Amino acid sequence: MKSYLDLINECIRFPYPNSDEYSTRIASYYFLVHRGYTIGYLIPSVVEAIKNLRECSLFWSINDQAKTVKLKGEPSVQAHSWAIEQTVISWRKDDVFKVLRGWRNELYAVYAPPGKLAFNIERSASCLFGVLTYGVHMMAYVRSKAGLKLWIPRRAYNKQTYGGYLDNTVAGGLASGERALEVLVREAEEEASLPAELVRNNAKSVGTITYFYVRDARAGGEIGLLQPECQYLYDLELNEDVVLKPCDSEVEEFYLWGVEEVAKELKDGHFKPNCAFALIDFFMRHGIITPENEESYIEISSRLHRRLGFATP
Amino acid sequence: MKSYLDLINECIRFPYPNSDEYSTRIASYYFLVHRGYTIGYLIPSVVEAIKNLRECSLFWSINDQAKTVKLKGEPSVQAHSWAIEQTVISWRKDDVFKVLRGWRNELYAVYAPPGKLAFNIERSASCLFGVLTYGVHMMAYVRSKAGLKLWIPRRAYNKQTYGGYLDNTVAGGLASGERALEVLVREAEEEASLPAELVRNNAKSVGTITYFYVRDARAGGEIGLLQPECQYLYDLELNEDVVLKPCDSEVEEFYLWGVEEVAKELKDGHFKPNCAFALIDFFMRHGIITPENEESYIEISSRLHRRLGFATP
């Protein structure tokens, strides 16, 4: 059985500035630079793959001394999005990266200071450039006589990432141009058959979690890729008579579990990691993890709200 | 009228690593070092005052090149607490620092890695050494037909710090050896006449906020002192028939205000700064500040949960 801090340490492994590990680790990365600002981190194997592109010199400017990677030409959204697209399409064609086998055909937005769109990028390729991505995670719960119960889905066993793992009630990524609440409403309908009106009127925005996720074997694809993430969190209190059921094929089934059962599954490592983080935050907001019962209370709170230092919309 | 981010920027001004401002600012501080770990930051005027002590060489070892300040001798809790006590008593006698005029005769705990008590220090002196201090902040609220209402106290006009400012329903500092919940129960009784049993059974632990507060004129005393703080947060939902009233002389009166009124007072700068932070966190947890209505949503969330890098209990 793992501690809550173990769950965090397993995946939020990007060190903090002012530590020895940070200097060593940062020295191994390249910086994706846009108009003088770092907007992503690349591991060396990705930089190698850029150098191996036939169109490399057309699109990319790489400085091995400064460890910077830049897109050439006028930094317009259109031009840069196109250059990124050509790059990842080429990689996909040549099967350079396993993560691109999970091609989503969905564009994520990448921002640069002062919060403007820099370019759009195919969702499955965002971790290759270590750019910040956004999602929504919602926990639906019931106040029963026996205490709080949570609606927990199991991901379809054939899902390309984390198949069979437990999840938050509803979760999804923000495609370019989308706002958090609209994504939540859509995903809640698709994943849990929750009526749009119910979600729109009752889902409560309860904060964010932000962290540097480092991809491991469970994520599928290359290991060590950096994935800074921001999850917009929501709570939804439901009456006992509402029963959640899968709508699309992404969910295997739904469970309505008490807090102790959820905590056990969490500590046994059965949740998808970033869903575990959202759940830990839920437990902290609902008086389940407290300063009295959790010795790493302050550390957990800070680790889940890292200031990532990237531009946001 | 200020934005929520303005309220944070005014007082949480300690820069983040990897910024130019950080290097400049850090270069102006001395580090309070305990067994090789930094456990506090001192501004130069405090280091000067240490050097001016008659007993300086007995207790203190200062390295101006490395910018370190250490207590001499065996690092036992008793020996170091005593040396700190002699130091601050001497300063108080000679009226060296205005902040010590607010002497509390209450000891705060300072921890060092791996989370063990390093020494105890008089509460009013903790900001001179820039050590992390702990408190509890609770918001009591009512779900009325007209929406959420919050119980807001006005601090007594003659209170030595932030007299007349608005406050969280209950707030207090953790003295050495105290646990968060017991402080909350005691302060709720003292400040708001709330029965201990009601608070113990119904106050919900909802997380922490952590930040580097930089003292300004409103705090009274010297300006620029660093005050890293961790506040354990609690929510208390009350029935409409419960009426809060001051018990001790620290509170002028209580108001039961709707969210809009509270937000207005907040943005007008009428709240004590760290109570404003706790209230902003409350607004984020309760769907009042949302990704849709607050452009600095992510930044605010991260800024209120900084990983301070100090040992905690």
XYZ file of C-alpha atoms in Angstrom:
626
model
C 0.000 0.000 0.000
C 1.284 3.436 -0.974
C 1.018 6.724 0.872
C -0.599 9.706 -0.823
C 2.844 11.275 -1.095
C 4.184 8.092 -2.758
C 1.509 8.438 -5.448
C 2.658 11.994 -6.084
C 6.375 11.191 -5.950
C 5.950 8.413 -8.511
C 4.767 10.732 -11.276
C 5.406 14.320 -10.260
C 9.118 13.852 -10.415
C 10.266 17.084 -12.009
C 12.560 18.670 -9.404
C 12.171 22.165 -7.939
C 14.632 24.974 -8.661
C 17.383 25.400 -6.056
C 17.872 21.650 -5.700
C 20.947 19.775 -6.960
C 18.680 17.435 -8.875
C 17.139 20.376 -10.710
C 20.461 21.583 -12.112
C 21.354 18.069 -13.281
C 17.942 17.411 -14.757
C 17.544 20.772 -16.461
C 20.978 20.317 -18.020
C 19.609 17.256 -19.827
C 16.681 19.107 -21.454
C 16.325 21.439 -24.390
C 14.073 24.493 -24.111
C 11.329 25.163 -26.614
C 11.644 28.920 -27.043
C 9.044 31.298 -28.476
C 9.829 35.040 -28.737
C 12.448 34.651 -26.001
C 10.231 32.678 -23.603
C 10.488 29.001 -22.708
C 7.161 27.334 -23.440
C 8.178 23.675 -23.257
C 10.939 21.182 -22.423
C 12.262 18.542 -24.829
C 14.246 15.451 -23.973
C 17.342 14.807 -26.139
C 15.777 11.956 -28.141
C 13.097 14.324 -29.422
C 15.713 16.894 -30.410
C 17.563 14.119 -32.274
C 14.343 13.278 -34.096
C 13.950 16.934 -35.096
C 17.516 16.944 -36.445
C 16.754 13.794 -38.431
C 13.803 15.408 -40.210
C 14.339 16.042 -43.891
C 12.614 19.406 -43.422
C 14.540 20.194 -40.234
C 16.425 23.228 -41.505
C 13.287 24.578 -43.122
C 11.329 24.734 -39.859
C 13.688 24.430 -36.942
C 16.621 26.242 -35.437
C 18.503 24.241 -32.791
C 21.325 25.537 -30.615
C 23.129 22.717 -28.810
C 25.198 25.092 -26.686
C 22.256 27.121 -25.425
C 20.070 23.988 -25.594
C 17.318 25.882 -27.335
C 14.883 24.718 -29.977
C 13.006 27.368 -31.959
C 10.637 27.460 -34.865
C 11.967 29.575 -37.721
C 10.277 32.485 -39.418
C 7.582 34.911 -38.423
C 5.980 33.582 -35.213
C 2.425 33.628 -36.484
C 0.003 31.073 -35.062
C -0.693 29.753 -38.525
C 2.919 29.389 -39.631
C 4.057 27.759 -36.403
C 1.063 25.426 -36.196
C 1.793 24.335 -39.749
C 5.488 23.694 -39.042
C 4.598 21.634 -35.968
C 2.011 19.727 -37.976
C 4.488 18.872 -40.752
C 6.975 17.727 -38.119
C 4.651 15.394 -36.268
C 3.032 14.060 -39.435
C 6.464 13.126 -40.694
C 7.311 11.391 -37.407
C 4.032 9.546 -37.453
C 4.569 8.363 -41.024
C 7.980 6.975 -40.072
C 6.709 5.622 -36.723
C 9.430 7.536 -34.887
C 7.554 7.815 -31.598
C 5.239 5.292 -30.003
C 3.157 8.080 -28.427
C 2.075 9.141 -31.923
C 0.433 5.738 -32.493
C -2.236 7.150 -30.194
C -2.947 9.929 -32.719
C -6.071 11.797 -31.613
C -6.712 14.134 -34.497
C -7.466 16.804 -31.919
C -5.573 20.079 -31.523
C -4.299 21.388 -28.193
C -3.439 25.055 -27.693
C 0.004 26.196 -26.561
C 0.321 29.694 -25.130
C 3.208 32.129 -24.859
C 3.569 35.267 -22.724
C 1.523 37.346 -22.194
C -1.045 34.554 -22.501
C -1.575 34.513 -26.255
C -1.941 31.445 -28.436
C 1.482 30.504 -29.866
C 0.430 27.483 -31.917
C -1.846 24.455 -31.984
C -0.473 20.958 -31.755
C -1.873 17.449 -32.239
C -2.880 16.216 -28.778
C -0.764 13.038 -28.779
C 2.338 15.058 -29.738
C 2.120 17.627 -26.937
C 4.227 15.505 -24.562
C 7.054 15.369 -27.139
C 7.452 19.135 -26.787
C 6.759 19.220 -23.048
C 4.140 21.934 -23.413
C 1.433 22.711 -20.856
C -1.919 21.055 -21.527
C -5.296 21.575 -19.871
C -8.086 19.305 -18.767
C -11.200 19.104 -16.611
C -11.714 16.525 -13.851
C -14.948 16.184 -11.920
C -15.880 14.037 -8.941
C -19.565 13.249 -8.529
C -20.551 12.274 -4.995
C -23.550 11.465 -2.861
C -24.101 12.330 0.791
C -25.673 9.115 2.046
C -26.578 8.138 5.596
C -23.495 5.947 5.544
C -21.320 8.955 4.679
C -19.863 10.304 1.472
C -19.959 8.028 -1.572
C -18.113 8.678 -4.815
C -18.949 7.732 -8.379
C -15.854 5.998 -9.762
C -15.583 4.721 -13.347
C -13.266 1.996 -14.553
C -11.643 2.889 -17.881
C -12.354 0.519 -20.749
C -9.793 -2.281 -20.782
C -9.005 -1.579 -24.417
C -8.469 2.171 -23.932
C -5.096 3.116 -25.407
C -3.839 4.751 -22.231
C -4.285 3.318 -18.727
C -6.855 0.723 -19.821
C -8.675 -0.815 -16.840
C -7.471 1.840 -14.394
C -9.925 3.713 -12.161
C -10.712 7.304 -13.026
C -12.441 10.461 -11.850
C -16.173 10.532 -12.553
C -15.676 12.681 -15.626
C -12.427 13.858 -17.214
C -11.346 15.245 -20.541
C -8.831 17.453 -22.281
C -9.377 21.012 -23.489
C -8.996 21.247 -27.244
C -7.781 24.548 -28.655
C -10.431 27.229 -28.270
C -12.518 25.333 -25.726
C -13.459 26.595 -22.272
C -13.362 24.387 -19.187
C -17.084 24.324 -18.388
C -18.186 23.453 -21.928
C -15.712 20.549 -22.059
C -17.004 19.332 -18.709
C -20.630 19.440 -19.835
C -19.824 17.556 -23.044
C -17.640 14.905 -21.402
C -20.159 14.357 -18.603
C -22.768 13.535 -21.189
C -20.447 11.327 -23.251
C -18.776 9.468 -20.407
C -21.418 9.274 -17.702
C -24.738 9.985 -19.445
C -25.198 13.035 -17.221
C -27.694 15.551 -18.657
C -26.059 18.800 -19.785
C -28.470 20.936 -17.756
C -27.761 19.034 -14.542
C -24.013 19.542 -14.949
C -24.281 23.154 -16.035
C -26.453 24.057 -13.048
C -24.871 21.925 -10.346
C -21.206 21.295 -11.092
C -19.156 23.491 -8.769
C -15.813 24.868 -9.894
C -13.416 24.103 -7.003
C -9.936 25.086 -8.175
C -7.081 23.656 -10.180
C -4.233 21.252 -9.755
C -1.000 21.959 -11.635
C 2.062 19.723 -11.845
C 4.905 18.432 -14.031
C 3.962 14.883 -14.867
C 6.831 12.668 -16.047
C 5.569 9.828 -18.254
C 6.341 6.278 -17.187
C 5.608 2.846 -18.661
C 1.957 2.877 -17.579
C 1.287 5.887 -19.837
C 2.379 3.886 -22.886
C 4.896 5.231 -25.387
C 8.264 6.789 -24.637
C 9.399 7.088 -21.041
C 10.623 10.298 -19.407
C 8.611 12.714 -21.551
C 7.528 15.793 -19.659
C 3.898 16.636 -19.434
C 3.094 19.784 -17.483
C -0.648 19.739 -16.809
C -3.332 21.992 -15.433
C -6.600 20.344 -14.442
C -9.655 22.460 -13.748
C -11.506 20.681 -10.952
C -15.244 20.377 -10.366
C -17.421 18.718 -7.731
C -20.950 17.532 -8.427
C -23.216 16.547 -5.559
C -25.904 14.118 -6.700
C -29.028 12.726 -5.089
C -28.982 9.061 -4.215
C -31.476 8.291 -6.945
C -29.191 9.381 -9.807
C -27.385 6.370 -11.271
C -24.388 6.879 -13.528
C -23.880 4.618 -16.487
C -21.379 4.651 -19.343
C -22.552 6.258 -22.571
C -19.615 5.865 -24.936
C -17.185 2.926 -25.021
C -14.475 4.648 -22.957
C -15.896 3.524 -19.613
C -16.189 -0.113 -18.549
C -18.524 0.458 -15.610
C -19.316 2.825 -12.725
C -19.007 2.066 -9.006
C -20.536 3.995 -6.125
C -17.984 3.548 -3.385
C -17.539 4.857 0.129
C -14.468 6.904 1.026
C -12.628 3.995 2.630
C -12.975 1.820 -0.431
C -11.838 4.628 -2.722
C -8.855 5.364 -0.462
C -7.853 1.712 -0.535
C -7.975 1.523 -4.344
C -6.052 4.786 -4.502
C -3.285 3.546 -2.212
C -3.165 0.247 -4.081
C -2.257 2.246 -7.203
C -5.379 1.360 -9.164
C -6.204 4.908 -10.254
C -4.799 6.600 -13.350
C -2.103 8.833 -11.835
C -3.475 12.278 -12.656
C -6.935 11.135 -11.546
C -5.323 10.079 -8.280
C -4.039 13.654 -7.897
C -7.511 15.128 -8.467
C -8.923 12.657 -5.961
C -6.295 13.523 -3.346
C -7.270 17.174 -3.807
C -10.946 16.180 -3.365
C -10.029 14.351 -0.152
C -8.230 17.456 1.115
C -11.132 19.759 0.290
C -13.650 17.420 1.920
C -11.932 16.893 5.263
C -10.955 13.298 4.490
C -7.219 13.940 4.379
C -6.530 16.291 7.311
C -3.495 17.828 9.047
C -4.171 15.357 11.864
C -4.159 12.149 9.793
C -1.626 12.996 7.050
C 1.954 13.839 7.962
C 2.753 15.219 4.481
C -0.323 17.450 4.394
C 1.468 20.709 3.509
C 3.834 19.049 1.030
C 0.941 17.357 -0.803
C -0.987 20.623 -1.054
C 1.988 22.487 -2.545
C 3.021 19.705 -4.884
C -0.437 19.639 -6.478
C -0.441 23.397 -7.114
C 2.950 24.013 -8.632
C 3.527 27.310 -10.391
C 4.693 25.915 -13.704
C 6.159 29.137 -15.006
C 4.532 28.789 -18.431
C 2.106 31.220 -19.996
C -1.560 30.298 -19.596
C -4.586 31.565 -21.550
C -10.983 48.480 -6.947
C -8.324 45.804 -7.041
C -8.290 42.453 -8.814
C -7.773 39.260 -6.825
C -4.313 39.003 -8.370
C -3.530 42.583 -7.262
C -4.295 41.576 -3.666
C -1.846 38.706 -3.975
C 0.831 40.719 -5.790
C 0.755 43.412 -3.094
C 1.909 41.093 -0.325
C 3.175 37.873 -1.839
C 6.100 39.592 -3.427
C 8.876 37.095 -2.869
C 10.043 36.149 -6.378
C 10.217 32.626 -7.796
C 13.527 30.909 -8.596
C 14.676 31.230 -12.228
C 13.623 34.882 -12.425
C 16.075 37.787 -12.583
C 14.354 39.374 -9.617
C 14.963 36.242 -7.564
C 18.739 36.369 -8.027
C 18.828 40.062 -7.107
C 16.537 39.652 -4.134
C 18.166 36.513 -2.771
C 21.544 38.245 -3.006
C 20.273 40.809 -0.494
C 19.297 38.222 2.155
C 21.181 36.164 4.679
C 20.271 32.517 5.218
C 19.463 31.165 8.650
C 21.210 27.784 8.531
C 20.593 24.794 10.800
C 22.634 21.595 10.302
C 23.315 22.590 6.698
C 19.703 23.496 5.841
C 18.228 26.951 5.281
C 15.318 27.427 7.671
C 14.811 31.191 7.345
C 15.801 34.402 5.538
C 17.131 37.522 7.274
C 17.276 41.018 5.853
C 20.606 42.872 6.335
C 19.327 45.183 9.105
C 18.552 42.157 11.267
C 22.031 40.729 10.655
C 23.463 44.107 11.666
C 21.446 43.964 14.874
C 22.846 40.494 15.593
C 26.370 41.821 15.084
C 25.646 44.674 17.481
C 24.645 42.336 20.296
C 27.040 42.251 23.205
C 26.606 38.464 23.305
C 26.887 38.083 19.513
C 30.061 35.995 19.455
C 28.742 33.805 22.243
C 25.651 32.710 20.317
C 26.065 33.536 16.646
C 28.335 32.721 13.761
C 27.938 35.010 10.741
C 29.623 34.570 7.373
C 29.259 37.678 5.196
C 30.731 35.975 2.137
C 28.422 32.955 2.237
C 25.680 35.161 3.724
C 24.925 32.595 6.377
C 23.804 33.080 9.948
C 24.128 30.127 12.329
C 23.623 29.487 16.001
C 26.773 28.208 17.671
C 27.223 25.044 19.669
C 25.369 21.774 19.855
C 22.085 22.183 17.936
C 19.815 21.052 20.749
C 16.314 22.498 20.883
C 16.946 23.794 24.369
C 20.292 25.462 23.630
C 19.112 27.115 20.428
C 15.789 28.246 21.872
C 17.693 29.814 24.747
C 20.141 31.625 22.437
C 17.259 32.987 20.360
C 15.463 34.058 23.515
C 18.511 35.935 24.834
C 18.895 37.635 21.474
C 15.338 38.872 21.175
C 15.074 39.843 24.857
C 18.149 41.999 24.402
C 16.676 43.630 21.290
C 13.400 44.233 23.045
C 15.130 45.827 26.044
C 16.980 48.222 23.716
C 13.904 48.764 21.516
C 15.894 47.748 18.419
C 12.889 46.548 16.407
C 9.397 47.976 16.339
C 7.900 44.526 15.691
C 9.039 43.467 19.175
C 6.842 46.137 20.762
C 4.055 43.718 19.896
C 5.633 41.093 22.177
C 3.201 38.181 22.531
C 4.853 36.021 25.157
C 3.928 33.032 23.014
C 6.368 30.575 21.469
C 6.257 29.503 17.816
C 7.959 26.306 16.626
C 10.612 26.326 13.895
C 11.368 23.026 12.167
C 14.413 21.724 10.331
C 14.757 18.727 7.997
C 13.538 16.019 8.332
C 10.671 17.793 10.079
C 12.019 17.981 13.609
C 11.708 20.914 15.995
C 14.853 23.088 15.672
C 13.938 25.733 18.250
C 11.103 27.782 19.684
C 10.913 31.527 19.152
C 8.816 34.368 20.550
C 5.941 34.886 18.119
C 6.571 38.577 17.414
C 10.230 37.832 16.583
C 9.586 35.101 14.003
C 9.441 37.591 11.119
C 12.905 38.920 12.035
C 14.356 35.508 11.195
C 12.038 34.851 8.236
C 11.002 31.462 9.562
C 7.857 29.592 8.549
C 4.893 30.039 10.885
C 1.551 28.263 11.005
C -2.022 29.336 11.578
C -5.641 28.264 11.191
C -8.252 30.243 9.243
C -11.906 29.299 9.133
C -14.815 30.708 7.161
C -18.278 30.142 8.622
C -21.076 30.400 6.095
C -24.805 29.951 5.724
C -26.704 28.633 2.697
C -29.658 30.990 2.648
C -32.428 31.292 0.081
C -30.645 34.403 -1.175
C -27.439 32.397 -1.719
C -24.265 31.907 0.273
C -23.680 34.276 3.191
C -20.409 34.582 5.079
C -19.733 35.502 8.682
C -17.164 38.315 8.586
C -15.663 39.918 11.706
C -14.137 43.366 11.909
C -10.947 43.380 13.976
C -10.985 45.604 17.040
C -9.840 49.121 16.117
C -7.234 49.047 18.863
C -5.718 45.683 17.846
C -1.973 46.104 17.441
C -1.913 44.721 13.904
C -4.440 45.596 11.178
C -6.873 47.238 13.599
C -10.305 47.791 11.986
C -9.585 45.497 9.019
C -11.994 42.707 8.082
C -10.990 39.150 8.887
C -11.861 35.484 8.383
C -14.534 34.210 10.764
C -11.935 32.639 13.038
C -8.144 32.807 12.767
C -5.214 32.177 15.035
C -1.589 31.137 15.170
C -0.246 27.714 16.159
C 1.943 27.952 19.231
C 4.735 25.399 19.586
C 3.311 21.957 20.286
C -0.245 22.789 19.218
C -2.209 20.978 16.529
C -4.362 22.797 13.987
C -7.776 21.518 15.063
C -7.291 22.270 18.756
C -6.213 25.842 17.952
C -9.266 26.239 15.752
C -11.632 25.007 18.456
C -10.104 27.328 21.052
C -10.022 30.400 18.815
C -13.582 29.801 17.600
C -14.735 29.908 21.181
C -12.640 32.955 22.082
C -13.274 35.024 18.967
C -16.777 34.044 17.870
C -18.392 32.424 20.922
C -18.776 29.193 18.924
C -19.262 26.114 21.144
C -16.284 23.734 21.073
C -18.463 20.728 20.246
C -20.065 22.459 17.267
C -16.667 23.312 15.789
C -15.116 19.930 16.558
C -17.998 18.073 14.879
C -18.730 20.363 11.956
C -15.622 22.286 10.915
C -14.312 20.724 7.717
C -10.595 20.691 6.976
C -10.286 21.962 3.386
C -6.572 22.341 2.661
C -3.797 24.839 3.193
C -2.515 28.022 1.680
C 1.242 28.639 1.720
C 3.060 31.792 0.652
C 5.953 34.160 1.317
C 4.396 37.253 2.823
C 6.527 40.401 2.689
C 5.596 42.819 5.483
C 4.524 46.313 4.520
C 3.449 49.398 6.472
C -0.018 48.025 7.259
C 1.518 45.187 9.276
C 3.191 47.687 11.595
C 6.887 47.521 12.450
C 9.798 47.142 10.071
C 9.120 46.947 6.350
C 10.404 44.195 4.042
C 10.611 41.449 6.663
C 9.879 38.029 5.227
C 7.107 35.980 6.681
C 6.592 32.584 5.081
C 3.230 31.312 6.285
C 1.168 28.146 6.142
C -2.516 28.489 6.981
C -4.597 25.390 7.636
C -8.035 26.178 6.234
C -11.450 25.125 7.530
C -15.034 25.683 6.409
C -17.975 25.654 8.796
C -21.509 25.549 7.463
C -23.973 27.000 9.980
C -27.750 27.098 10.185
C -29.366 30.453 9.705
C -30.377 30.587 13.381
C -26.801 30.597 14.675
C -25.652 34.150 15.366
C -21.975 34.892 15.857
C -20.925 37.454 18.413
C -17.532 38.529 19.701
C -16.388 36.922 22.931
C -13.016 38.515 23.652
C -12.020 42.094 22.854
C -10.230 41.242 19.614
C -13.340 41.506 17.457
C -15.331 44.709 16.983
C -18.436 43.097 15.478
C -19.640 40.356 13.108
C -21.413 40.859 9.790
C -23.374 38.247 7.816
C -22.748 39.297 4.234
C -23.603 37.901 0.823
C -20.854 36.976 -1.595
C -21.103 40.186 -3.612
C -20.688 42.376 -0.584
C -17.710 40.333 0.629
C -16.114 40.461 -2.832
C -16.521 44.240 -2.896
C -14.873 44.709 0.507
C -12.120 42.332 -0.573
C -11.395 44.239 -3.772
C -11.539 47.538 -1.893
C -8.634 46.252 0.217
C -10.544 46.197 3.508
C -9.478 42.682 4.526
C -6.282 41.861 6.425
C -4.048 40.561 3.601
C -3.600 36.941 4.664
C -7.322 36.718 5.439
C -7.932 37.963 1.903
C -5.846 35.036 0.645
C -7.880 32.514 2.648
C -11.071 34.114 1.364
C -9.880 33.967 -2.258
C -9.204 30.254 -1.717
C -12.732 29.895 -0.271
C -14.147 31.635 -3.347
C -12.222 29.231 -5.591
C -13.386 26.154 -3.697
C -17.006 27.331 -3.704
C -17.385 28.102 -7.405
C -17.465 31.871 -6.872
C -14.154 32.561 -8.606
C -14.183 30.330 -11.723
C -12.028 29.778 -14.828
C -14.752 31.607 -16.737
C -14.863 34.788 -14.655
C -11.223 35.125 -13.538
C -8.457 35.466 -16.111
C -5.692 34.775 -13.574
C -7.376 31.638 -12.221
C -4.383 29.294 -12.591
C -1.858 31.879 -11.410
C -3.910 32.636 -8.277
C -4.234 28.946 -7.426
C -0.488 28.343 -7.709
C 0.521 31.516 -5.906
C -1.551 30.536 -2.859
C 0.037 27.077 -2.632
C 3.720 27.800 -2.977
C 6.143 25.067 -2.018
C 8.172 27.073 0.446
C 11.105 24.691 0.609
C 11.288 24.748 4.407
C 10.898 21.781 6.694
C 7.434 21.350 8.196
C 6.332 19.312 11.208
